XYZ file of C-alpha atoms in Angstrom:
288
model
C 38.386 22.256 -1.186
C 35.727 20.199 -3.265
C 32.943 18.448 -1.849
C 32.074 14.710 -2.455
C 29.264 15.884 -4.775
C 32.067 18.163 -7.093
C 35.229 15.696 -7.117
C 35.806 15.031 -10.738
C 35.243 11.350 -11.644
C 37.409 9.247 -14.486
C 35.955 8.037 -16.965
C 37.704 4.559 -18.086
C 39.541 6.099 -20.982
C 41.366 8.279 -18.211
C 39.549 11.544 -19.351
C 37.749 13.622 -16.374
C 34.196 12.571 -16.272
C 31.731 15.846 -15.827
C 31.172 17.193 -12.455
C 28.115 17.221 -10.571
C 26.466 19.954 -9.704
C 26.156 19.746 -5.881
C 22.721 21.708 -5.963
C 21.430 19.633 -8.536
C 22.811 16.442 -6.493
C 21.170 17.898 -3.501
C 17.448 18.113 -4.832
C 17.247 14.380 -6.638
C 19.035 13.006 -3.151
C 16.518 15.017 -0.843
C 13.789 13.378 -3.602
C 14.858 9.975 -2.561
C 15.349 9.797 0.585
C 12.029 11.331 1.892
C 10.148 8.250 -0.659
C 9.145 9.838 -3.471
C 10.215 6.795 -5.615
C 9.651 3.440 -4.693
C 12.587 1.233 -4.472
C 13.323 -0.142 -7.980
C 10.905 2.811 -9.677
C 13.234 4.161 -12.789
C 14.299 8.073 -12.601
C 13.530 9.693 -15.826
C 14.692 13.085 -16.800
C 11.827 14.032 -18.123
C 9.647 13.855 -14.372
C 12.958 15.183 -12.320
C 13.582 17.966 -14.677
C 9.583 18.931 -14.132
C 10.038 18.660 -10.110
C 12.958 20.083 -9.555
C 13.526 22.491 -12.113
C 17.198 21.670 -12.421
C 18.575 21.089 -16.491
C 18.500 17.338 -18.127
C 21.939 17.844 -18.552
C 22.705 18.629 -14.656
C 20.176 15.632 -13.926
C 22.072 13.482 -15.803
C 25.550 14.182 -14.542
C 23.392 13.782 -10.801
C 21.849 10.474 -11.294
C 25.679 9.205 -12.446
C 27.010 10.632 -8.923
C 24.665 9.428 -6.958
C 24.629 5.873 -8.640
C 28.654 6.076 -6.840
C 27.342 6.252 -3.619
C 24.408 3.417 -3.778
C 21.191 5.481 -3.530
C 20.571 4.964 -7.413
C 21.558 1.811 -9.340
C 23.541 2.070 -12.728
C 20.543 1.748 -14.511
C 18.757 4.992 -12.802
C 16.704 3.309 -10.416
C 15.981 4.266 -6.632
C 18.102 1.424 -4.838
C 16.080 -0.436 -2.483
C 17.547 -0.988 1.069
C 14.956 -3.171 2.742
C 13.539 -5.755 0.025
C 12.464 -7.501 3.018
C 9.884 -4.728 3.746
C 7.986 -5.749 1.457
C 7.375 -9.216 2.817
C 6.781 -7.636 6.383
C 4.337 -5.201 5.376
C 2.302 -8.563 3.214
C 2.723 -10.561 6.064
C 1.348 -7.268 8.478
C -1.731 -6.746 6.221
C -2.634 -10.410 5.912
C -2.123 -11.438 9.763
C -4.086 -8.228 10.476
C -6.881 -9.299 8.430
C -7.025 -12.384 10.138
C -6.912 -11.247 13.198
C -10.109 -8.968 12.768
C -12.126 -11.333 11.749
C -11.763 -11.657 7.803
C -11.148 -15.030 7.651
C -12.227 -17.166 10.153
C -10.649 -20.512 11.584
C -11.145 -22.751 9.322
C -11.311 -20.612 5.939
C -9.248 -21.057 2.546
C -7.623 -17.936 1.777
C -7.475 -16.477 -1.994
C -5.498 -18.036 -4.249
C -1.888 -16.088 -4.368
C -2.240 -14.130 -7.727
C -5.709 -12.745 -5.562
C -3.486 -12.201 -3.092
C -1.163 -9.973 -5.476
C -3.574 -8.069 -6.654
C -4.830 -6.870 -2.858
C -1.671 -6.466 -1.347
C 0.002 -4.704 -4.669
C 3.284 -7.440 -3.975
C 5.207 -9.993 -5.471
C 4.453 -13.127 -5.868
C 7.385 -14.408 -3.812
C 7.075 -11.598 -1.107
C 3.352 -13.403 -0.762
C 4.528 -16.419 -0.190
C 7.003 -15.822 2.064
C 4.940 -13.939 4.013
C 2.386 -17.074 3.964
C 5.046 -19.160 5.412
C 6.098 -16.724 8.207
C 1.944 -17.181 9.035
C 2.320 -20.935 8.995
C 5.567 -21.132 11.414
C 3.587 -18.667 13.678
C 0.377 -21.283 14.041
C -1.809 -18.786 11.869
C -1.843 -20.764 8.735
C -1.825 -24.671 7.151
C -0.143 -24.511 4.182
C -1.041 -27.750 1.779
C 0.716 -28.916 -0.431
C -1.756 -27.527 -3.271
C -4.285 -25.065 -3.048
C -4.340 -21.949 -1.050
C -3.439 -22.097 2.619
C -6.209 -22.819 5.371
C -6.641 -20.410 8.557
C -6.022 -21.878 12.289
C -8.312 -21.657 14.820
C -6.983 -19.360 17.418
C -8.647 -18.382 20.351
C -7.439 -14.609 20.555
C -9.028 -13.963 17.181
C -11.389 -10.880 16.936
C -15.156 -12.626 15.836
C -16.723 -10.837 13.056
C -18.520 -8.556 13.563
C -16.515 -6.409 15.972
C -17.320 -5.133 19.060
C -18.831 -1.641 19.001
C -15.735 -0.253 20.871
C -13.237 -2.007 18.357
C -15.210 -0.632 15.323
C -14.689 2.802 16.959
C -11.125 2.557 17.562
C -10.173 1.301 14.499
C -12.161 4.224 12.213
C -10.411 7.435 11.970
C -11.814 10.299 14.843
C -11.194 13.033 11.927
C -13.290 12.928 8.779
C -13.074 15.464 5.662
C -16.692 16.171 4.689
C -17.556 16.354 0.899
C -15.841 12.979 -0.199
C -17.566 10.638 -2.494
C -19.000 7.751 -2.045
C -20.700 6.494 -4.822
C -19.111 3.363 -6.964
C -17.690 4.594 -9.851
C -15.546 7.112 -8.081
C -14.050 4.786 -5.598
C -13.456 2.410 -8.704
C -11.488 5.493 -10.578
C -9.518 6.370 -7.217
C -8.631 2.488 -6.644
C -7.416 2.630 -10.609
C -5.651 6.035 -10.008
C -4.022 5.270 -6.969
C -3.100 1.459 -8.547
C -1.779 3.289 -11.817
C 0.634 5.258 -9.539
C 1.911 2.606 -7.463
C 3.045 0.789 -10.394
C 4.536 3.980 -12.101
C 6.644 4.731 -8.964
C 6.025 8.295 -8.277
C 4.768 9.922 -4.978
C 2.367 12.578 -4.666
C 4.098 15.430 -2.408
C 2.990 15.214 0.724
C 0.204 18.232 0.883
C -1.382 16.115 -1.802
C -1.423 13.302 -0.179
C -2.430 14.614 3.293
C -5.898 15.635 1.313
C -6.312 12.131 -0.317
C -5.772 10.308 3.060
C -8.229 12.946 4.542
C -11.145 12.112 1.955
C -10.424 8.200 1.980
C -10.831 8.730 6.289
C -14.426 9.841 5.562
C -14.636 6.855 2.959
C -13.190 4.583 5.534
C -15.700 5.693 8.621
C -18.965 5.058 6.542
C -18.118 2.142 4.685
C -16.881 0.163 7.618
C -20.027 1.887 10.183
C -22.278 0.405 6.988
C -20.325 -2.760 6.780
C -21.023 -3.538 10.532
C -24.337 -2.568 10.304
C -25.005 -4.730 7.207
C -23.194 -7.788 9.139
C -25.006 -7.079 12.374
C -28.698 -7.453 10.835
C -27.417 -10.868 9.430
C -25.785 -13.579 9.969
C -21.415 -13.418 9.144
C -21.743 -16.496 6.993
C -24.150 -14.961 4.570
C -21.545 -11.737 3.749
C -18.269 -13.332 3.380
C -16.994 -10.692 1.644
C -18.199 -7.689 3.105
C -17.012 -9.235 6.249
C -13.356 -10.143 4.171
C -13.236 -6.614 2.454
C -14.209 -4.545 5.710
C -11.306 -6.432 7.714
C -8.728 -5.531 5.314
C -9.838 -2.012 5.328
C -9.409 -2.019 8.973
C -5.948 -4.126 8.650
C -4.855 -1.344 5.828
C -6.185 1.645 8.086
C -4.128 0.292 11.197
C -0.381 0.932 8.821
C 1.301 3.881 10.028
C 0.823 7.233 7.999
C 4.066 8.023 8.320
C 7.743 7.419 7.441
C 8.405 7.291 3.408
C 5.877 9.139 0.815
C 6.060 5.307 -0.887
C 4.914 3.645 1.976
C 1.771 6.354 2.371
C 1.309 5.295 -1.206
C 1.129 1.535 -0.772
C -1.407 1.903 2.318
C -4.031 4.398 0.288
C -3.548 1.935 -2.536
C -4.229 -1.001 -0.887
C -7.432 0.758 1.132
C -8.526 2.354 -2.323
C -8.965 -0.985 -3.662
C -10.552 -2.416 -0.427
C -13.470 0.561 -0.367
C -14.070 -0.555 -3.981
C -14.664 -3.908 -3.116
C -16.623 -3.253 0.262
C -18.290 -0.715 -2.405
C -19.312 -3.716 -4.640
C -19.969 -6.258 -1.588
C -22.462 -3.412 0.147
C -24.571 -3.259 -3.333
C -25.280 -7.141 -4.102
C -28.174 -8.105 -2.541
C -28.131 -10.043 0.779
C -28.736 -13.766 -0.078
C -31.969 -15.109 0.953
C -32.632 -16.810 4.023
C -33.455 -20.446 3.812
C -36.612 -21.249 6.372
């Protein structure tokens, strides 16, 4: 009795197409589904044959199977079953940086390619996502120029309470990380260089990266709040901007898919690098 992974495919001439090796099938599948890949990142032989040790021939004749049953796409890509993820998780990030404070009532948000570049998405996922704000009461979109924030009055002020700085910083930190500004600028590239390439860390790796950006996290934003608290909000726009989006990014789950760990310890790699930046300039001087 075959299994699905070793019934003999035709080929359109009628010939008998090559049969997959089900332990080959197995190890690119089991690569897949537990993220990996992002959706739409392109399978090479080159990186499977390196992490999982199978042939380029058996990879080859795996990829073709699996492109049969919908996990890859002809053209060796990992299929992507939610697109709309992407425009939750935008929308998520950008409501939660509202909602602690980042923007206040009242405030223009970036423009959208800014946008892009913090949330590592599409520009049509961001403006979706901006519309979903404006049908909730969060945002006025105008017809040009970027959308305007709504007063609301269950809005977190900036700067937090005490208790809601606490909450939202990590109660586990990993002593020995880095701080300085040129390393967080190399692990925002790094991590940003990844993203875009497709490919997960495994997940040991990862666990130690999220560790060491935790420590990053805890005294940047315990700086941030003490920076904000000695003046007045209006004076650090974007330390108070930059700190709220590392809170929003810190808030995403660290679970589910390796690609969606990915996408928040991008994202917070390239906030610390800007709180980084925001935390160096000079405080503007008070006018008497």
């Amino acid at each position: 009795m075959t299994t699905p992974e070793s019934t003999p495919a035709s080929g359109q001439d009628g010939s008998t197409a090559p049969v997959a090796d089900p332990m080959t099938v197995r190890a690119v599948r089991d690569r897949i589904t537990v993220g990996y890949y992002l959706p739409g990142a392109r399978l090479t032989l080159s990186e499977l044959t390196t992490s999982t040790g199978h042939d380029a021939a058996a990879l080859r004749t795996a990829l073709d199977h699996l492109a049969t049953t919908g996990l890859v796409t002809g053209r060796w890509q990992a299929a992507d079953p939610r697109p709309e993820h992407r425009t939750e998780r935008a929308r998520a990030l950008l409501a939660g940086m509202i909602d602690r404070g980042g923007w206040p009532a009242g405030t223009v948000l970036p423009a959208r390619n800014v946008l892009v570049r913090i949330l590592l998405t599409e520009p049509p996922r961001i403006t979706r996502a901006l519309a979903e704000l404006a049908d909730e009461g969060v945002l006025h979109l105008r017809p040009k120029g970027p959308p305007r924030v709504l007063p609301a009055p269950a809005r977190t002020p900036w700067p937090p309470g005490e208790k809601k700085l606490l909450d939202a910083l990590p109660t586990r930190t990993q002593p020995g990380a880095t701080h300085n500004a040129h390393t967080l600028h190399q692990v925002r590239y790094t991590a940003r260089q990844r993203w875009k390439g497709g490919v997960c860390l495994s997940p040991t790796a990862m666990t130690e990266q999220e560790d060491r950006q935790a420590e990053s996290v805890h005294r940047f934003v315990a700086r941030a709040f003490e920076r904000t608290s000695r003046h007045q909000p209006p004076f650090l726009p974007a330390v108070r901007s930059t700190a709220a989006q590392v809170m929003a990014c810190h808030a995403l789950p660290r679970t589910g898919p390796l690609y969606e760990r990915l996408y928040r310890f991008a994202t917070l790699a390239t906030a610390l690098a800007h709180l980084s930046d925001a935390l160096a300039a000079p405080a503007p001087a008070r006018t008497a």
